[in-house]
PDB file of C-alpha atoms in Angstrom:
ATOM      1  CA  MET C  18      85.573  51.893 106.207  1.00  0.00           C
ATOM      2  CA  ASN C  19      86.219  55.436 105.429  1.00  0.00           C
ATOM      3  CA  LEU C  20      82.995  57.485 105.159  1.00  0.00           C
ATOM      4  CA  THR C  21      84.851  60.087 103.023  1.00  0.00           C
ATOM      5  CA  GLY C  22      87.241  60.319  99.682  1.00  0.00           C
ATOM      6  CA  PRO C  23      87.557  59.051  95.875  1.00  0.00           C
ATOM      7  CA  ASN C  24      85.902  55.275  97.177  1.00  0.00           C
ATOM      8  CA  VAL C  25      83.014  56.659  98.468  1.00  0.00           C
ATOM      9  CA  PHE C  26      79.646  56.320  95.280  1.00  0.00           C
ATOM     10  CA  VAL C  27      76.432  57.005  96.631  1.00  0.00           C
ATOM     11  CA  VAL C  28      74.835  53.899  94.008  1.00  0.00           C
ATOM     12  CA  ASP C  29      70.852  53.029  92.665  1.00  0.00           C
ATOM     13  CA  ILE C  30      70.160  50.221  90.605  1.00  0.00           C
ATOM     14  CA  GLU C  31      66.970  49.175  88.247  1.00  0.00           C
ATOM     15  CA  CYS C  32      65.843  45.698  87.653  1.00  0.00           C
ATOM     16  CA  ASP C  33      63.343  44.625  85.545  1.00  0.00           C
ATOM     17  CA  ALA C  34      61.595  42.912  89.188  1.00  0.00           C
ATOM     18  CA  LEU C  35      61.556  42.450  92.269  1.00  0.00           C
ATOM     19  CA  LEU C  36      64.579  40.052  94.412  1.00  0.00           C
ATOM     20  CA  ASP C  37      62.046  37.224  93.679  1.00  0.00           C
ATOM     21  CA  ASP C  38      61.647  37.546  89.809  1.00  0.00           C
ATOM     22  CA  LEU C  39      64.715  39.523  88.245  1.00  0.00           C
ATOM     23  CA  THR C  40      66.545  38.542  85.023  1.00  0.00           C
ATOM     24  CA  LYS C  41      67.864  41.785  84.059  1.00  0.00           C
ATOM     25  CA  LEU C  42      69.686  44.672  85.723  1.00  0.00           C
ATOM     26  CA  HIS C  43      68.470  48.275  82.986  1.00  0.00           C
ATOM     27  CA  VAL C  44      71.189  50.338  84.609  1.00  0.00           C
ATOM     28  CA  MET C  45      73.091  51.179  87.572  1.00  0.00           C
ATOM     29  CA  SER C  46      73.509  55.181  88.099  1.00  0.00           C
ATOM     30  CA  ILE C  47      76.897  56.209  90.879  1.00  0.00           C
ATOM     31  CA  GLY C  48      77.626  59.186  92.765  1.00  0.00           C
ATOM     32  CA  TRP C  49      80.787  60.387  93.821  1.00  0.00           C
ATOM     33  CA  VAL C  50      82.585  63.101  95.287  1.00  0.00           C
ATOM     34  CA  ASP C  51      84.597  65.412  92.008  1.00  0.00           C
ATOM     35  CA  LYS C  52      88.325  65.777  92.534  1.00  0.00           C
ATOM     36  CA  GLU C  53      88.885  69.214  91.055  1.00  0.00           C
ATOM     37  CA  SER C  54      84.747  70.346  92.056  1.00  0.00           C
ATOM     38  CA  GLY C  55      84.237  69.277  95.739  1.00  0.00           C
ATOM     39  CA  GLN C  56      80.850  68.550  93.787  1.00  0.00           C
ATOM     40  CA  TRP C  57      78.685  66.043  93.904  1.00  0.00           C
ATOM     41  CA  ARG C  58      78.633  63.959  90.454  1.00  0.00           C
ATOM     42  CA  VAL C  59      76.453  61.141  89.294  1.00  0.00           C
ATOM     43  CA  SER C  60      77.343  58.909  86.440  1.00  0.00           C
ATOM     44  CA  SER C  61      75.295  55.391  84.834  1.00  0.00           C
ATOM     45  CA  THR C  62      76.732  52.452  83.607  1.00  0.00           C
ATOM     46  CA  ASN C  63      75.005  49.141  82.415  1.00  0.00           C
ATOM     47  CA  ASN C  64      77.994  47.322  81.763  1.00  0.00           C
ATOM     48  CA  PRO C  65      79.258  44.355  83.646  1.00  0.00           C
ATOM     49  CA  GLU C  66      82.850  45.053  83.477  1.00  0.00           C
ATOM     50  CA  ARG C  67      82.341  48.240  85.277  1.00  0.00           C
ATOM     51  CA  ILE C  68      79.452  46.858  87.370  1.00  0.00           C
ATOM     52  CA  GLN C  69      81.835  43.364  89.049  1.00  0.00           C
ATOM     53  CA  THR C  70      84.838  46.711  89.545  1.00  0.00           C
ATOM     54  CA  LEU C  71      82.986  48.876  91.663  1.00  0.00           C
ATOM     55  CA  VAL C  72      81.644  46.453  93.731  1.00  0.00           C
ATOM     56  CA  GLY C  73      84.157  43.933  93.239  1.00  0.00           C
ATOM     57  CA  ASN C  74      86.609  46.188  95.054  1.00  0.00           C
ATOM     58  CA  PRO C  75      86.861  46.109  99.359  1.00  0.00           C
ATOM     59  CA  ASP C  76      88.455  49.456  99.182  1.00  0.00           C
ATOM     60  CA  ASN C  77      85.374  50.651  98.105  1.00  0.00           C
ATOM     61  CA  VAL C  78      82.535  52.254 100.429  1.00  0.00           C
ATOM     62  CA  ILE C  79      79.059  51.990  98.167  1.00  0.00           C
ATOM     63  CA  ILE C  80      75.999  54.408  99.622  1.00  0.00           C
ATOM     64  CA  GLY C  81      72.707  52.993  99.026  1.00  0.00           C
ATOM     65  CA  HIS C  82      69.727  52.791 100.152  1.00  0.00           C
ATOM     66  CA  ASN C  83      67.563  49.617 100.917  1.00  0.00           C
ATOM     67  CA  PHE C  84      71.149  48.378  99.354  1.00  0.00           C
ATOM     68  CA  ILE C  85      71.360  45.667 101.995  1.00  0.00           C
ATOM     69  CA  GLN C  86      68.030  43.693 101.474  1.00  0.00           C
ATOM     70  CA  TYR C  87      67.748  44.097  97.698  1.00  0.00           C
ATOM     71  CA  ASP C  88      70.934  45.612  94.953  1.00  0.00           C
ATOM     72  CA  LYS C  89      73.712  43.704  97.028  1.00  0.00           C
ATOM     73  CA  ARG C  90      70.646  40.857  97.165  1.00  0.00           C
ATOM     74  CA  ALA C  91      70.071  41.481  93.250  1.00  0.00           C
ATOM     75  CA  LEU C  92      74.132  41.935  91.747  1.00  0.00           C
ATOM     76  CA  GLN C  93      74.773  39.039  93.705  1.00  0.00           C
ATOM     77  CA  LYS C  94      71.640  36.973  92.477  1.00  0.00           C
ATOM     78  CA  LEU C  95      73.114  38.647  88.440  1.00  0.00           C
ATOM     79  CA  GLY C  96      76.363  36.751  89.075  1.00  0.00           C
ATOM     80  CA  TYR C  97      78.648  39.295  90.000  1.00  0.00           C
ATOM     81  CA  THR C  98      80.470  38.967  93.332  1.00  0.00           C
ATOM     82  CA  PHE C  99      79.755  41.508  96.172  1.00  0.00           C
ATOM     83  CA  ASN C 100      83.313  43.056  97.801  1.00  0.00           C
ATOM     84  CA  ALA C 101      82.616  46.626  98.635  1.00  0.00           C
ATOM     85  CA  LYS C 102      81.830  48.039 102.171  1.00  0.00           C
ATOM     86  CA  ILE C 103      77.518  48.787 102.445  1.00  0.00           C
ATOM     87  CA  ILE C 104      76.617  51.766 103.877  1.00  0.00           C
ATOM     88  CA  ASP C 105      72.858  52.210 103.742  1.00  0.00           C
ATOM     89  CA  THR C 106      70.835  54.365 104.578  1.00  0.00           C
ATOM     90  CA  LEU C 107      67.873  52.489 105.066  1.00  0.00           C
ATOM     91  CA  GLY C 108      69.310  51.582 108.186  1.00  0.00           C
ATOM     92  CA  LEU C 109      70.407  54.968 109.565  1.00  0.00           C
ATOM     93  CA  SER C 110      67.212  56.656 108.341  1.00  0.00           C
ATOM     94  CA  TRP C 111      64.476  54.226 111.464  1.00  0.00           C
ATOM     95  CA  TYR C 112      68.230  54.680 113.883  1.00  0.00           C
ATOM     96  CA  LEU C 113      67.859  58.590 113.438  1.00  0.00           C
ATOM     97  CA  TYR C 114      64.495  59.325 112.185  1.00  0.00           C
ATOM     98  CA  ALA C 115      62.728  57.341 114.341  1.00  0.00           C
ATOM     99  CA  ASP C 116      59.447  59.569 114.694  1.00  0.00           C
ATOM    100  CA  ARG C 117      59.506  59.389 111.600  1.00  0.00           C
ATOM    101  CA  ASN C 118      56.517  57.294 109.001  1.00  0.00           C
ATOM    102  CA  LEU C 119      58.154  56.974 106.070  1.00  0.00           C
ATOM    103  CA  HIS C 120      61.927  56.328 104.937  1.00  0.00           C
ATOM    104  CA  GLY C 121      61.387  55.661 101.561  1.00  0.00           C
ATOM    105  CA  LEU C 122      63.230  57.960  99.564  1.00  0.00           C
ATOM    106  CA  GLU C 123      60.328  59.463  97.566  1.00  0.00           C
ATOM    107  CA  SER C 124      59.481  60.887 100.925  1.00  0.00           C
ATOM    108  CA  TYR C 125      63.023  62.235 101.109  1.00  0.00           C
ATOM    109  CA  GLY C 126      62.361  63.595  97.561  1.00  0.00           C
ATOM    110  CA  ILE C 127      59.551  65.352  98.467  1.00  0.00           C
ATOM    111  CA  ASP C 128      61.572  66.729 102.176  1.00  0.00           C
ATOM    112  CA  PHE C 129      64.517  67.455  99.470  1.00  0.00           C
ATOM    113  CA  GLY C 130      62.678  68.787  96.795  1.00  0.00           C
ATOM    114  CA  THR C 131      63.578  66.921  94.617  1.00  0.00           C
ATOM    115  CA  HIS C 132      61.159  64.766  93.120  1.00  0.00           C
ATOM    116  CA  LYS C 133      60.831  60.128  92.984  1.00  0.00           C
ATOM    117  CA  VAL C 134      60.841  60.212  89.339  1.00  0.00           C
ATOM    118  CA  GLU C 135      57.437  57.903  89.001  1.00  0.00           C
ATOM    119  CA  VAL C 136      57.872  54.325  86.512  1.00  0.00           C
ATOM    120  CA  SER C 137      55.362  51.379  86.575  1.00  0.00           C
ATOM    121  CA  ASP C 138      56.736  49.045  83.478  1.00  0.00           C
ATOM    122  CA  TRP C 139      59.617  48.336  84.784  1.00  0.00           C
ATOM    123  CA  LYS C 140      59.900  45.767  81.368  1.00  0.00           C
ATOM    124  CA  GLY C 141      59.767  47.927  78.115  1.00  0.00           C
ATOM    125  CA  LEU C 142      61.136  51.353  78.786  1.00  0.00           C
ATOM    126  CA  THR C 143      64.236  52.401  77.557  1.00  0.00           C
ATOM    127  CA  TYR C 144      67.913  52.333  79.202  1.00  0.00           C
ATOM    128  CA  GLU C 145      68.135  56.184  78.650  1.00  0.00           C
ATOM    129  CA  GLU C 146      64.187  55.886  80.256  1.00  0.00           C
ATOM    130  CA  TYR C 147      65.612  53.450  83.741  1.00  0.00           C
ATOM    131  CA  ARG C 148      68.729  56.501  83.400  1.00  0.00           C
ATOM    132  CA  ILE C 149      67.210  58.923  84.650  1.00  0.00           C
ATOM    133  CA  ARG C 150      64.922  57.458  87.851  1.00  0.00           C
ATOM    134  CA  CYS C 151      68.000  55.606  88.922  1.00  0.00           C
ATOM    135  CA  GLU C 152      70.137  58.587  88.466  1.00  0.00           C
ATOM    136  CA  GLY C 153      67.300  60.697  90.617  1.00  0.00           C
ATOM    137  CA  ASP C 154      66.577  58.214  93.041  1.00  0.00           C
ATOM    138  CA  VAL C 155      71.190  59.013  93.536  1.00  0.00           C
ATOM    139  CA  TRP C 156      70.503  62.871  94.466  1.00  0.00           C
ATOM    140  CA  ILE C 157      68.253  62.027  96.577  1.00  0.00           C
ATOM    141  CA  ASN C 158      69.941  59.389  98.252  1.00  0.00           C
ATOM    142  CA  ILE C 159      73.035  61.521  98.128  1.00  0.00           C
ATOM    143  CA  LYS C 160      71.022  65.081 100.524  1.00  0.00           C
ATOM    144  CA  LEU C 161      70.026  61.755 102.551  1.00  0.00           C
ATOM    145  CA  TRP C 162      73.623  60.594 103.090  1.00  0.00           C
ATOM    146  CA  GLU C 163      74.510  64.480 104.130  1.00  0.00           C
ATOM    147  CA  LYS C 164      72.039  64.946 105.906  1.00  0.00           C
ATOM    148  CA  LEU C 165      72.733  62.084 107.606  1.00  0.00           C
ATOM    149  CA  TYR C 166      76.111  61.568 108.242  1.00  0.00           C
ATOM    150  CA  ASP C 167      75.740  65.628 109.591  1.00  0.00           C
ATOM    151  CA  LEU C 168      74.169  64.393 112.306  1.00  0.00           C
ATOM    152  CA  ALA C 169      75.554  61.831 113.738  1.00  0.00           C
ATOM    153  CA  MET C 170      78.780  63.467 113.546  1.00  0.00           C
ATOM    154  CA  ARG C 171      76.690  65.836 115.754  1.00  0.00           C
ATOM    155  CA  LEU C 172      75.858  63.275 117.926  1.00  0.00           C
ATOM    156  CA  TYR C 173      79.755  61.572 118.601  1.00  0.00           C
ATOM    157  CA  SER C 174      81.916  64.361 117.506  1.00  0.00           C
ATOM    158  CA  ASP C 175      82.393  63.858 120.793  1.00  0.00           C
ATOM    159  CA  LYS C 176      82.405  60.124 121.754  1.00  0.00           C
ATOM    160  CA  GLY C 177      84.759  59.034 118.780  1.00  0.00           C
ATOM    161  CA  GLY C 178      83.772  60.693 116.323  1.00  0.00           C
ATOM    162  CA  GLU C 179      84.333  58.836 112.181  1.00  0.00           C
ATOM    163  CA  ALA C 180      85.488  55.832 114.865  1.00  0.00           C
ATOM    164  CA  THR C 181      82.241  55.502 116.779  1.00  0.00           C
ATOM    165  CA  ILE C 182      80.250  56.011 113.192  1.00  0.00           C
ATOM    166  CA  ILE C 183      81.169  53.575 111.220  1.00  0.00           C
ATOM    167  CA  SER C 184      80.870  51.438 114.355  1.00  0.00           C
ATOM    168  CA  PHE C 185      77.001  51.995 114.741  1.00  0.00           C
ATOM    169  CA  ILE C 186      77.059  52.415 111.040  1.00  0.00           C
ATOM    170  CA  ASN C 187      78.718  48.501 111.487  1.00  0.00           C
ATOM    171  CA  TRP C 188      76.056  48.116 114.250  1.00  0.00           C
ATOM    172  CA  CYS C 189      73.478  49.715 111.742  1.00  0.00           C
ATOM    173  CA  ASN C 190      73.884  46.546 109.033  1.00  0.00           C
ATOM    174  CA  SER C 191      73.823  43.568 111.411  1.00  0.00           C
ATOM    175  CA  GLN C 192      70.417  44.475 111.853  1.00  0.00           C
ATOM    176  CA  LEU C 193      69.866  44.814 108.021  1.00  0.00           C
ATOM    177  CA  ASN C 194      71.466  41.921 107.669  1.00  0.00           C
ATOM    178  CA  TYR C 195      69.063  39.313 110.470  1.00  0.00           C
ATOM    179  CA  LEU C 196      66.100  41.154 107.718  1.00  0.00           C
ATOM    180  CA  VAL C 197      67.785  39.779 105.391  1.00  0.00           C
ATOM    181  CA  ILE C 198      68.542  35.836 107.366  1.00  0.00           C
ATOM    182  CA  GLN C 199      64.337  36.315 108.106  1.00  0.00           C
ATOM    183  CA  ASP C 200      63.712  36.797 104.670  1.00  0.00           C
ATOM    184  CA  GLU C 201      65.128  33.778 103.282  1.00  0.00           C
ATOM    185  CA  ASN C 202      64.711  31.573 106.502  1.00  0.00           C
ATOM    186  CA  PRO C 203      60.782  32.739 106.599  1.00  0.00           C
ATOM    187  CA  ILE C 204      58.076  31.223 108.583  1.00  0.00           C
ATOM    188  CA  LYS C 205      55.977  28.851 106.274  1.00  0.00           C
ATOM    189  CA  LEU C 206      52.156  28.849 107.456  1.00  0.00           C
ATOM    190  CA  ASN C 207      49.668  25.564 106.285  1.00  0.00           C
ATOM    191  CA  GLU C 208      46.294  28.079 105.325  1.00  0.00           C
ATOM    192  CA  GLY C 209      44.708  24.505 104.563  1.00  0.00           C
ATOM    193  CA  LEU C 210      45.581  23.076 107.439  1.00  0.00           C
ATOM    194  CA  THR C 211      45.576  25.877 110.224  1.00  0.00           C
ATOM    195  CA  THR C 212      41.103  26.577 108.392  1.00  0.00           C
ATOM    196  CA  THR C 213      40.455  23.051 109.205  1.00  0.00           C
ATOM    197  CA  ASN C 214      41.653  22.350 112.894  1.00  0.00           C
ATOM    198  CA  HIS C 215      40.673  26.142 113.854  1.00  0.00           C
ATOM    199  CA  GLN C 216      36.862  24.701 113.127  1.00  0.00           C
ATOM    200  CA  GLN C 217      37.983  21.482 114.347  1.00  0.00           C
ATOM    201  CA  LEU C 218      38.634  23.494 117.270  1.00  0.00           C
ATOM    202  CA  LEU C 219      35.766  25.943 117.521  1.00  0.00           C
ATOM    203  CA  LYS C 220      33.513  22.439 117.863  1.00  0.00           C
ATOM    204  CA  VAL C 221      36.057  21.120 120.848  1.00  0.00           C
ATOM    205  CA  ILE C 222      34.811  24.436 122.271  1.00  0.00           C
ATOM    206  CA  GLU C 223      31.149  24.657 121.856  1.00  0.00           C
ATOM    207  CA  ILE C 224      31.192  20.779 123.108  1.00  0.00           C
ATOM    208  CA  LYS C 225      32.733  21.425 125.995  1.00  0.00           C
ATOM    209  CA  SER C 226      31.038  24.583 127.434  1.00  0.00           C
ATOM    210  CA  ASP C 227      27.850  22.687 127.024  1.00  0.00           C
ATOM    211  CA  ILE C 228      29.664  19.615 128.884  1.00  0.00           C
ATOM    212  CA  LEU C 229      30.522  22.656 131.994  1.00  0.00           C
ATOM    213  CA  ARG C 230      26.610  23.840 131.363  1.00  0.00           C
ATOM    214  CA  GLN C 231      25.411  21.496 132.434  1.00  0.00           C
ATOM    215  CA  VAL C 232      27.489  20.608 136.569  1.00  0.00           C
ATOM    216  CA  MET C 233      28.167  24.501 137.442  1.00  0.00           C
ATOM    217  CA  PRO C 234      25.800  25.696 139.512  1.00  0.00           C
ATOM    218  CA  LYS C 235      22.523  27.538 138.084  1.00  0.00           C
ATOM    219  CA  ILE C 236      22.884  31.521 138.076  1.00  0.00           C
ATOM    220  CA  PRO C 237      20.518  32.568 140.984  1.00  0.00           C
ATOM    221  CA  VAL C 238      17.844  35.067 138.902  1.00  0.00           C
ATOM    222  CA  ILE C 239      17.620  37.342 141.770  1.00  0.00           C
ATOM    223  CA  ALA C 240      14.951  40.227 141.311  1.00  0.00           C
ATOM    224  CA  LEU C 241      15.902  43.245 141.561  1.00  0.00           C
ATOM    225  CA  ARG C 242      13.383  45.394 144.823  1.00  0.00           C
ATOM    226  CA  SER C 243      11.098  48.350 142.849  1.00  0.00           C
ATOM    227  CA  LYS C 244      12.037  51.891 144.591  1.00  0.00           C
ATOM    228  CA  PRO C 245       9.189  52.607 146.974  1.00  0.00           C
ATOM    229  CA  LYS C 246       7.103  55.840 146.646  1.00  0.00           C
ATOM    230  CA  SER C 247       8.591  57.157 149.454  1.00  0.00           C
ATOM    231  CA  MET C 248      11.703  57.259 150.886  1.00  0.00           C
ATOM    232  CA  PHE C 249      10.662  58.752 154.152  1.00  0.00           C
ATOM    233  CA  LYS C 250       7.545  58.036 156.754  1.00  0.00           C
ATOM    234  CA  LYS C 251       5.039  61.484 156.363  1.00  0.00           C
ATOM    235  CA  ALA C 252       4.529  63.573 159.207  1.00  0.00           C
ATOM    236  CA  VAL C 253       2.279  62.882 161.750  1.00  0.00           C
ATOM    237  CA  SER C 254       0.073  66.647 161.937  1.00  0.00           C
ATOM    238  CA  LYS C 255      -2.202  67.354 164.735  1.00  0.00           C
ATOM    239  CA  PRO C 256      -5.920  66.974 162.877  1.00  0.00           C
ATOM    240  CA  ALA C 257      -8.137  69.023 162.042  1.00  0.00           C
ATOM    241  CA  LYS C 258     -11.327  67.859 163.589  1.00  0.00           C
ATOM    242  CA  MET C 259     -10.092  66.263 167.513  1.00  0.00           C
ATOM    243  CA  TYR C 260     -13.762  67.163 168.800  1.00  0.00           C
ATOM    244  CA  THR C 261     -16.875  66.510 167.814  1.00  0.00           C
ATOM    245  CA  LYS C 262     -20.638  67.949 167.470  1.00  0.00           C
ATOM    246  CA  SER C 263     -21.043  67.214 170.907  1.00  0.00           C
ATOM    247  CA  GLY C 264     -17.753  67.476 172.657  1.00  0.00           C
ATOM    248  CA  ASP C 265     -16.143  64.256 173.049  1.00  0.00           C
ATOM    249  CA  LEU C 266     -12.215  63.370 171.277  1.00  0.00           C
ATOM    250  CA  THR C 267     -13.199  62.014 167.461  1.00  0.00           C
ATOM    251  CA  PRO C 268     -10.534  59.081 166.840  1.00  0.00           C
ATOM    252  CA  ALA C 269      -8.129  61.183 165.537  1.00  0.00           C
ATOM    253  CA  GLY C 270      -8.485  63.864 168.462  1.00  0.00           C
ATOM    254  CA  LYS C 271      -7.717  60.331 170.650  1.00  0.00           C
ATOM    255  CA  LYS C 272      -4.765  59.347 168.584  1.00  0.00           C
ATOM    256  CA  TRP C 273      -3.775  62.708 168.798  1.00  0.00           C
ATOM    257  CA  LEU C 274      -3.029  62.524 172.185  1.00  0.00           C
ATOM    258  CA  GLU C 275      -2.356  59.703 172.257  1.00  0.00           C
ATOM    259  CA  LEU C 276       0.703  60.185 170.587  1.00  0.00           C
ATOM    260  CA  LEU C 277       2.463  63.376 172.411  1.00  0.00           C
ATOM    261  CA  GLU C 278       1.121  61.933 175.627  1.00  0.00           C
ATOM    262  CA  ALA C 279       3.818  59.186 174.659  1.00  0.00           C
ATOM    263  CA  LYS C 280       6.228  61.669 173.709  1.00  0.00           C
ATOM    264  CA  GLY C 281       5.779  63.140 176.452  1.00  0.00           C
ATOM    265  CA  LEU C 282       4.778  66.480 175.597  1.00  0.00           C
TER     266      LEU C 282
END
């Protein structure tokens, strides 16, 4: 696999629907580096022979965004034989910019100052309208590929250079291929049966809970003691009146003297 050169193309397609329902390819836009100027150029086609020549050549390298999960499968569904090698910038973005929240071309287009052309009608517009949208996506992905390639070279230039980067790209592609396998072999859920089983399980839980409540020991009710008005004994002081008018000790006076005697005072 070459990462640069005359057989490296940035490609995007627009079809009339998502993968399950598509029946028609509106346009394929192709970006390549012009030999004379060294600048990127973009053109578009809906010619089946030109498209097959591009994707059927095993020496070509196609750079696309979400290409493994959508574009390649869409082309194969429409009857094209696919032999070209793939670099998927979506997988590379997921890995190299793992802290990024959004990885779509629309998000990157905002970063690059190239806003993605909006299309909501995928069946009734003209070839020219779909071409403008598709070429816009290619230009965004060209900038994204250059950004990813530059970062990968800085990370791996002293660890094998392009050979290491190619191994890294192949690993990212393998992860996307696993997603394709998962998509083609989904886990199916019987919603009706699941709901019925859930309701039955709730009834079983209630019955078992009732049985447990009957056999388990009763939880004792423990009354909480209220806080006393006073946490400490009042200090004992000498009574205000120690003697009666006749000179005898008052009851309080007697207790006071007894306390003094008991304390050795």
